[in-house]
Coordinates of C-alpha atoms in Angstrom, one line a residue:
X1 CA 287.1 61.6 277.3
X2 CA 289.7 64.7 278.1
X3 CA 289.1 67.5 279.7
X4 CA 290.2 71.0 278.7
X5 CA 289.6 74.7 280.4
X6 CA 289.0 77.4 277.5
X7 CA 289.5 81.0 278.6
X8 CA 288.0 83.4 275.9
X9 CA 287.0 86.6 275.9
X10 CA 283.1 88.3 275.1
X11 CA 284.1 88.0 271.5
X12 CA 284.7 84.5 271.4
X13 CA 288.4 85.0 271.4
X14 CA 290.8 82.2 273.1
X15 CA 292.9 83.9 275.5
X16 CA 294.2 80.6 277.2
X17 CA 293.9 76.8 278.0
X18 CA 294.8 74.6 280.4
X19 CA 294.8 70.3 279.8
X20 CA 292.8 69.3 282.9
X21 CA 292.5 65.1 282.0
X22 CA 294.2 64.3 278.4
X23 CA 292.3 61.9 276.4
X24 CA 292.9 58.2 276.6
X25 CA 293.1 56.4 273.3
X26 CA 290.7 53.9 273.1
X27 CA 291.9 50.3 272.8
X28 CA 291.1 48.1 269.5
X29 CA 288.9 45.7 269.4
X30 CA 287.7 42.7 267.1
X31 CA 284.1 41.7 266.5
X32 CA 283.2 38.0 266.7
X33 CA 280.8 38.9 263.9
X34 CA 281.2 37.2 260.5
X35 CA 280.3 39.9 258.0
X36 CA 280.2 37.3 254.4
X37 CA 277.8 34.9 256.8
X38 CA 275.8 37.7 258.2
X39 CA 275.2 38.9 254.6
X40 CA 274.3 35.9 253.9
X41 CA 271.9 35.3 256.6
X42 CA 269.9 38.5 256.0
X43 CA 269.9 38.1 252.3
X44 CA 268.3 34.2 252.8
X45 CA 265.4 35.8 255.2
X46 CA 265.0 38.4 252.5
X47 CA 264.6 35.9 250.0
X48 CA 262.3 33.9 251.4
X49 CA 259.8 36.3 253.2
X50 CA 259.7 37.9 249.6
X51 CA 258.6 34.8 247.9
X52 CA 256.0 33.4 251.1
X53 CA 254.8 36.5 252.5
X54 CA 256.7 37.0 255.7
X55 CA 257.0 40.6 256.8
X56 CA 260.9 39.7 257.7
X57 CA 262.6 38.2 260.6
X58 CA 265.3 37.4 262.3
X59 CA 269.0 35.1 262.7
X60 CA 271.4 34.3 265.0
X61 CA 274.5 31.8 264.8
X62 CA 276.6 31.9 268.2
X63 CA 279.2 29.6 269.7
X64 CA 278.0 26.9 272.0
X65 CA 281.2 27.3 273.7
X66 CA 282.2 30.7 274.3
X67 CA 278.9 32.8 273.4
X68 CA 280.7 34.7 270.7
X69 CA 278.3 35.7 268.4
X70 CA 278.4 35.1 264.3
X71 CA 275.6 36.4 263.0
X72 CA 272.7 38.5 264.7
X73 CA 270.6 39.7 261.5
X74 CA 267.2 41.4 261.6
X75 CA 265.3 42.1 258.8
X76 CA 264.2 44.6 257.7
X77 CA 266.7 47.2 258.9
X78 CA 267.6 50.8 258.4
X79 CA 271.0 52.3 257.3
X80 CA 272.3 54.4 259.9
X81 CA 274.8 56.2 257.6
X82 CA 271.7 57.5 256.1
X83 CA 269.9 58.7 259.6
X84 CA 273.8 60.3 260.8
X85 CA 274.0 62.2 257.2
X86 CA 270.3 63.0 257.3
X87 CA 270.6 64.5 253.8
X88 CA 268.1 61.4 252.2
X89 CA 264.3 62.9 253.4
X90 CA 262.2 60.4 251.0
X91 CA 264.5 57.5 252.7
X92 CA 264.4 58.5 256.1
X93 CA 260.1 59.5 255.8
X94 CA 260.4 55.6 254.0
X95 CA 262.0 54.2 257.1
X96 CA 259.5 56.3 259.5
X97 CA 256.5 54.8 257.1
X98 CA 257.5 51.3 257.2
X99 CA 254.7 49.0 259.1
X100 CA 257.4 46.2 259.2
X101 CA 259.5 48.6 261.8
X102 CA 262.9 48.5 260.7
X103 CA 264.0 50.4 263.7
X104 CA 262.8 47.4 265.5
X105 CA 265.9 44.7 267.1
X106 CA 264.4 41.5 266.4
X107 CA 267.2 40.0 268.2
X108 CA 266.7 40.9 271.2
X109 CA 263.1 43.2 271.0
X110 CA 261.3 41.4 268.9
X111 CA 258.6 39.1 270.8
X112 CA 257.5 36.1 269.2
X113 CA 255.1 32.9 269.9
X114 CA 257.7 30.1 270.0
X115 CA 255.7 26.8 269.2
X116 CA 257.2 23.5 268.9
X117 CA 260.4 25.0 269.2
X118 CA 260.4 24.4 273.1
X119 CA 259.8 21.0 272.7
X120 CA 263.2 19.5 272.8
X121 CA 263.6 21.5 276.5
X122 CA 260.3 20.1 277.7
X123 CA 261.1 16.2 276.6
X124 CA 264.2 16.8 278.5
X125 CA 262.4 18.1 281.6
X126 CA 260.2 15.2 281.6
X127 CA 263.4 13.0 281.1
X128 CA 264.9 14.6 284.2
X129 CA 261.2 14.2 286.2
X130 CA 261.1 11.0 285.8
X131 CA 257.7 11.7 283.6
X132 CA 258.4 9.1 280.9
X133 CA 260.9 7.0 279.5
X134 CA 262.4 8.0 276.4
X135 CA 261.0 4.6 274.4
X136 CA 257.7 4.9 275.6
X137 CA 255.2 5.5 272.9
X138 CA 252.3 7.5 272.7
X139 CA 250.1 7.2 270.4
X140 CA 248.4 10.3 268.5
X141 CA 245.6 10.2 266.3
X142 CA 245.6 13.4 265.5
X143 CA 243.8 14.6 268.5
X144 CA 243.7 14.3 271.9
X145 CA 240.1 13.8 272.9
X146 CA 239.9 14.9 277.1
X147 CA 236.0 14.5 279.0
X148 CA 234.7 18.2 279.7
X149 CA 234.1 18.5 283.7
X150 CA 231.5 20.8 283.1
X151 CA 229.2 19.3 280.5
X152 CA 229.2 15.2 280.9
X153 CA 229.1 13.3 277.7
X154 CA 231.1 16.6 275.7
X155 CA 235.2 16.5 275.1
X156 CA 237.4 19.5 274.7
X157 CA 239.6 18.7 271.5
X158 CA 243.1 19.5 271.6
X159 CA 244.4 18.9 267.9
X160 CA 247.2 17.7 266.7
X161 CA 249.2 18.8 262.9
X162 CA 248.4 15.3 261.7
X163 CA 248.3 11.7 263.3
X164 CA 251.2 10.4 264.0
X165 CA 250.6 7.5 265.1
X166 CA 252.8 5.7 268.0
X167 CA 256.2 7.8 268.5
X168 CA 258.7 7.6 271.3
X169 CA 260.5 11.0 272.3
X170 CA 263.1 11.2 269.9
X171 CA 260.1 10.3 266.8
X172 CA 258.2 12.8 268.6
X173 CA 260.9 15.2 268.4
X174 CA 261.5 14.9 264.4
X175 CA 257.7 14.4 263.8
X176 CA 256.7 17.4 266.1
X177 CA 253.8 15.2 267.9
X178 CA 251.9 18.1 269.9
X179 CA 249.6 15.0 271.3
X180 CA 252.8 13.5 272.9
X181 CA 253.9 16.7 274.2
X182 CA 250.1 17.4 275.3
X183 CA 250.5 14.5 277.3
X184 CA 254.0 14.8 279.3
X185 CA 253.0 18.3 279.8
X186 CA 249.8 18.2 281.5
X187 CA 249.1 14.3 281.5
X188 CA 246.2 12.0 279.9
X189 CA 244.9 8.7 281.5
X190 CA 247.8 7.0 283.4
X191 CA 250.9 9.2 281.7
X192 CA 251.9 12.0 284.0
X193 CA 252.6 15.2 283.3
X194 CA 255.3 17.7 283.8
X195 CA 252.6 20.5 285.2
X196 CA 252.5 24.1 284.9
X197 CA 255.0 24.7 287.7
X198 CA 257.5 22.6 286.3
X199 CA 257.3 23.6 282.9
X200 CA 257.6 27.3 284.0
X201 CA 260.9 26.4 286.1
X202 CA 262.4 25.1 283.0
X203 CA 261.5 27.8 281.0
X204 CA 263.2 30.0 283.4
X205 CA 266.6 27.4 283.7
X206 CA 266.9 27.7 279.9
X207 CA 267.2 31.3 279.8
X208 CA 263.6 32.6 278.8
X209 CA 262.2 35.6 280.6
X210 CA 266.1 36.4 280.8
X211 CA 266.5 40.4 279.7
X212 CA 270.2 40.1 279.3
X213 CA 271.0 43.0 281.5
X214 CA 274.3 44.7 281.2
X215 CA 275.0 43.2 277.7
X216 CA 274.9 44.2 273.7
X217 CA 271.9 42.3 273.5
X218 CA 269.9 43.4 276.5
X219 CA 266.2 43.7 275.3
X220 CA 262.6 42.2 276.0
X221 CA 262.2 39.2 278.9
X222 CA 258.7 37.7 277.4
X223 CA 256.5 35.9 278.6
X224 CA 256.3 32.2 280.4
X225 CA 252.4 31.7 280.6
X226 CA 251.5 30.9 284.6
X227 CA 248.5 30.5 286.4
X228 CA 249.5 34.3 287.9
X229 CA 249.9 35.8 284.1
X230 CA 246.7 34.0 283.6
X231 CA 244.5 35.2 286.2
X232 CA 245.8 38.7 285.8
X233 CA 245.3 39.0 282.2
X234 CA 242.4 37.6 282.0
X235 CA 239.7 39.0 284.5
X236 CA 240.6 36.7 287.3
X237 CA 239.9 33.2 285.1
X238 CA 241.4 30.2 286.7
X239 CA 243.9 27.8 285.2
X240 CA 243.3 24.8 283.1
X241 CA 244.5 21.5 281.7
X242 CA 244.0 22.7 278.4
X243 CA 246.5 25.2 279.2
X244 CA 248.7 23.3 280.3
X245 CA 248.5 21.4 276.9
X246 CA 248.8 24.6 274.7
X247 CA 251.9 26.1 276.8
X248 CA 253.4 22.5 276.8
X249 CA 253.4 23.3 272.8
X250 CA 255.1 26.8 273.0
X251 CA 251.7 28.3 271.8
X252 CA 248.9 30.4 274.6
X253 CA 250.7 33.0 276.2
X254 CA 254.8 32.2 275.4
X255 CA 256.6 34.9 274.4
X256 CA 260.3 35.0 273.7
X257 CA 263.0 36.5 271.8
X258 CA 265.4 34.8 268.8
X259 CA 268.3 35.4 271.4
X260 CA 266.7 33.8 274.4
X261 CA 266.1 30.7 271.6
X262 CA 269.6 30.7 270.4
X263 CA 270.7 30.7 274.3
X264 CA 268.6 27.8 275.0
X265 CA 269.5 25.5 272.3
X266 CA 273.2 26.2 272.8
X267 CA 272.7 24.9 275.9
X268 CA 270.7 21.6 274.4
X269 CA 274.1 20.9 272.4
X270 CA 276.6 21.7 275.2
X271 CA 275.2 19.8 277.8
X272 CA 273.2 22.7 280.2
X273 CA 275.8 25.5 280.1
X274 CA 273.8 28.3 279.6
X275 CA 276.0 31.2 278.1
X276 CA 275.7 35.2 278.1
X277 CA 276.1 35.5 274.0
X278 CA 278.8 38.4 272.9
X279 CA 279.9 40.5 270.1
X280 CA 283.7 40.6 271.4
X281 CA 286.1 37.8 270.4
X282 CA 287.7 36.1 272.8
X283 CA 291.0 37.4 270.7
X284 CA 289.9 40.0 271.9
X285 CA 289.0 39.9 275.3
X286 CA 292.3 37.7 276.1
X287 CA 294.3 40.8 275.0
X288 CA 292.3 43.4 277.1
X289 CA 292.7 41.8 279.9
X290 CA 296.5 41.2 279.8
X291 CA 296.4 44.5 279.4
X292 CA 294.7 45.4 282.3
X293 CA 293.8 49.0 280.5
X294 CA 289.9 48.1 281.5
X295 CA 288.1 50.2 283.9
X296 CA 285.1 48.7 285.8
X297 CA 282.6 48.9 282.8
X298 CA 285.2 47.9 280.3
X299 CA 285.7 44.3 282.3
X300 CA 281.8 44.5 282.3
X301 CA 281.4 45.1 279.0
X302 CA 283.8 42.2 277.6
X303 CA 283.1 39.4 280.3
X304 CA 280.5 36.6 279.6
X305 CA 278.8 35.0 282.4
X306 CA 278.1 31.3 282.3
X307 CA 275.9 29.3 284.3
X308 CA 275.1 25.8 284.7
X309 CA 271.2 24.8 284.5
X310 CA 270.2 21.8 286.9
X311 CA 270.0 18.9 284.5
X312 CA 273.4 17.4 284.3
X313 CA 272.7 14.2 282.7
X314 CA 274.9 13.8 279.6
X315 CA 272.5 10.5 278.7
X316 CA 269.6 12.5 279.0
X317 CA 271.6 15.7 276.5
X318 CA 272.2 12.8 273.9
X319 CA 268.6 11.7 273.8
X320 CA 267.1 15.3 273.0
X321 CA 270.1 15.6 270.3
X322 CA 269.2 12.2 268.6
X323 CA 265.5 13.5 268.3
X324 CA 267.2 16.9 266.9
X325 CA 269.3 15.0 264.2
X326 CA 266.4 12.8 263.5
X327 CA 264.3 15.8 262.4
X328 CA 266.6 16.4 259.9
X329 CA 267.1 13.3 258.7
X330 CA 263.3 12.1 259.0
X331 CA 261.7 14.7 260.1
X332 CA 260.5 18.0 259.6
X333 CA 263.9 19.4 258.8
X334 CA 264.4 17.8 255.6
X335 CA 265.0 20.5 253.8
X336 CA 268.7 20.5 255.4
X337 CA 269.8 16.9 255.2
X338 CA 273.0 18.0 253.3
X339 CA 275.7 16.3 252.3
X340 CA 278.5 18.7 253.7
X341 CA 277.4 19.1 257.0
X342 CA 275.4 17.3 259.8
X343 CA 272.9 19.3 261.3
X344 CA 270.5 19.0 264.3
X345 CA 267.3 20.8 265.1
X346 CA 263.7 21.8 265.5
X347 CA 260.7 23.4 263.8
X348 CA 258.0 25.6 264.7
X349 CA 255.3 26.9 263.0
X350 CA 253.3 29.4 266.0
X351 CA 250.2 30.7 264.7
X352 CA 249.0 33.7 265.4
X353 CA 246.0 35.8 267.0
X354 CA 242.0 34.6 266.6
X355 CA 241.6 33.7 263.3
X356 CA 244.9 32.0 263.0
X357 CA 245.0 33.9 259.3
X358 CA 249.3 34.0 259.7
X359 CA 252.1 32.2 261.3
X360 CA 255.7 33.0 262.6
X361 CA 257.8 30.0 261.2
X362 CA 260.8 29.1 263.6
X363 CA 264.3 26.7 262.9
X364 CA 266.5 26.5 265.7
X365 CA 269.4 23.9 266.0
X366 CA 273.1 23.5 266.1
X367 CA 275.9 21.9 263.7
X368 CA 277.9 19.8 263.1
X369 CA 276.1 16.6 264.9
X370 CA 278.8 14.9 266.0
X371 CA 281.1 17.9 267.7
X372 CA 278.6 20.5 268.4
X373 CA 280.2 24.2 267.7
X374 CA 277.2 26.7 266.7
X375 CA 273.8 26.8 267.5
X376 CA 271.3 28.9 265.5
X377 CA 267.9 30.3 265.5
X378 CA 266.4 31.3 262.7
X379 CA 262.6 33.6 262.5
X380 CA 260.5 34.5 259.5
X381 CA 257.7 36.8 261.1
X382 CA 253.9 37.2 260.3
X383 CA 253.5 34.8 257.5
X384 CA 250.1 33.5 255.9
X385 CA 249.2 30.2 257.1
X386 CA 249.1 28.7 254.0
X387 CA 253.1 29.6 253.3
X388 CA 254.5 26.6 252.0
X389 CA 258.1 27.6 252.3
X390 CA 259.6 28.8 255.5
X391 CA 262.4 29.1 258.1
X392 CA 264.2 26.0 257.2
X393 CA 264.2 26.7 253.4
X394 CA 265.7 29.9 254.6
X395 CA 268.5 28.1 256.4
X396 CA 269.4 26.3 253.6
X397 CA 270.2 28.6 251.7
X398 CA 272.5 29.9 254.2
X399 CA 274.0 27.3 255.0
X400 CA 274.6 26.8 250.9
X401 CA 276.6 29.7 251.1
X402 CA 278.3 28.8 254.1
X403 CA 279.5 25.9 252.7
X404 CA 281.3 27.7 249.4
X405 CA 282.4 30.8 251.4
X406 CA 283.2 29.8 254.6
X407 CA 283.1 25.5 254.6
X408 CA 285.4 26.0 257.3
X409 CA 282.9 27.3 260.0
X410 CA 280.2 24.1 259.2
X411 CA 283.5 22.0 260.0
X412 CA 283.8 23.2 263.1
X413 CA 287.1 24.5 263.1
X414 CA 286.4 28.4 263.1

């Protein structure tokens, strides 16, 4: 911004003016933001949620490499154009009226039970704990039966979405065994388990509880459920296994936001670097800083921070990333077993408050397989339970139009 001194008189009249600061012409920038693909995206979530119930949701596509940012949809939304003419009442009063909140930033505002979703960052916690090996089997039956300490002879029930049988890690990835992750999270008979602490301290080295501070996308830190959170929320109750088992499944307290997924999974596929996601190219940001036109909030503005989480085991990476591609191609992820691109991932399906009456359905993951470019998260929010189509279905159809608009990008060359 300028500055300029205006002399007038008591009518209003200039009599003189003097140029304090002249204006500085801004400099151009470029978006990383893929407008075809982010059509795309919100008109998939739209689809969907119209035909199974969901109030809307949410989706974000960002490089695993430099944090740029393709898409970042949340639906429902407002037209601003509309709210800066403010001409359209009815619309406006529409907007105002709407109990899905379309003013709301799903992104980065909107707080969500994750479920299963966190498992592939658990199984590599317990990988890196020395908790299990990753062909040991559990076996689930559809339940895991544990002795109540209280009353002898009675068992607290901790179910499971179906039996599975015995699965190793990278089954109980694609299958989405919550008895197996039951068990490495808060331990059964002779398995150990990861623990409260530890599961917490991943949670936090994966990004979650992570506002984002400084950036576009700067919004809600959530919740990682601890034996603290508990006791204050909850008039002082103490902390138990069964807990342990339900956080260990993304489900009890966990709240987190789509970005804070698509962080976290970005860093599943590029081996633990944890990036700060943008909505400047790096075109861009090359070219402002040769330029050196920035001033201190400018370099702020355009710089993405990196950091590297603690497990640095490639081995232990490729493990989590079999199980991912093995959901696809066995698993729950069917849906996107396509021919024109490999894709890796994980479902959740978190259901939500007493009656469990409605669920938030969850696909996070990253293509292609073998070169790992993008990661993605995609939300469908407040669902009924009995939806039988979901967030993957959603992502297919996405990624159908990716592959006729913009194949290019599912290549891995954009």
């Amino acid at each position: 911004n300028g500055l300029k001194i205006t002399e007038t008189d008591a009518l209003g009249n200039t009599l003189s003016e003097s140029m304090v600061r002249p204006p500085k012409k801004g400099e151009n920038i470029s978006l990383s933001i893929h407008a075809g693909a982010q059509k795309a995206m919100y008109d998939a979530i739209s689809e969907i949620s119209r035909r199974s119930g969901f109030v809307g949701g949410a989706g974000v596509v960002m490089d695993i490499h430099t944090g740029e940012v393709l898409v970042s949809v949340s639906n429902p939304e407002y037209d601003s154009n509309v709210l800066t003419d403010g001409k359209d009442v009815e619309r406006i009063n529409s907007y105002l009226k709407n109990q899905n909140n379309p003013f709301l930033d799903r992104v980065s505002s909107g707080l969500y039970t994750p479920g299963s979703i966190l498992k592939p960052i658990f199984a590599l916690a317990a990988l890196a704990e020395g908790i299990i090996s990753p062909d040991k089997q559990i076996e689930s039956t559809g339940e895991l039966r544990v002795p109540n300490p209280y009353r002898p002879g009675e068992f607290s029930i901790f179910k499971d979405w179906k039996a599975h049988g015995y699965t190793d890690m990278r089954e109980a990835i694609a299958v989405s065994s919550d008895v197996y992750f039951y068990q490495i999270g808060g331990g059964f008979g002779s398995q150990k388990g990861l623990g409260i602490d530890k599961i917490d301290e991943y949670s936090y080295m994966f990004g979650f509880g992570d506002t984002l501070e400084g950036t576009y996308f700067s919004g809600k830190k959530g919740v990682i459920p601890t034996p603290e959170w508990k006791k204050k929320n909850f008039n002082g109750d103490i902390w138990r296994v069964g807990d342990t088992y339900n956080t260990a499944i993304g489900q009890y307290g966990f709240q987190v936001t789509p970005i804070q997924a698509v962080r976290a999974t970005a860093a599943l596929a590029n081996n633990g670097t944890l990036l700060t996601p943008t909505l400047i190219s790096t075109k861009t940001k090359r070219e402002l800083l040769i330029n050196g036109s920035l001033d201190e909030l400018g370099q702020r503005a355009i710089h993405t921070d990196s950091r590297q989480v603690a497990v640095q085991n490639p081995a232990w990476y490729n493990i989590i990333r079999e199980g991912m591609r093995l959901t696809v191609t066995e698993g729950t992820m069917s849906a996107v077993d396509v021919p024109y691109v490999k894709v890796a991932g994980k479902t959740g399906t978190a259901q939500l408050g007493i009656s469990k009456k409605f669920i938030n359905s969850w696909v996070v993951g990253f293509f292609p397989y073998e070169n790992p470019k993008y990661a993605f998260t995609l939300l469908l929010e407040k669902g009924p339970n009995t939806a039988s189509v979901g967030a993957t279905p959603a992502l297919r159809l996405w990624l159908d139009w990716m592959n006729v608009y913009a194949p290019e990008y599912l290549r891995g060359e954009k």
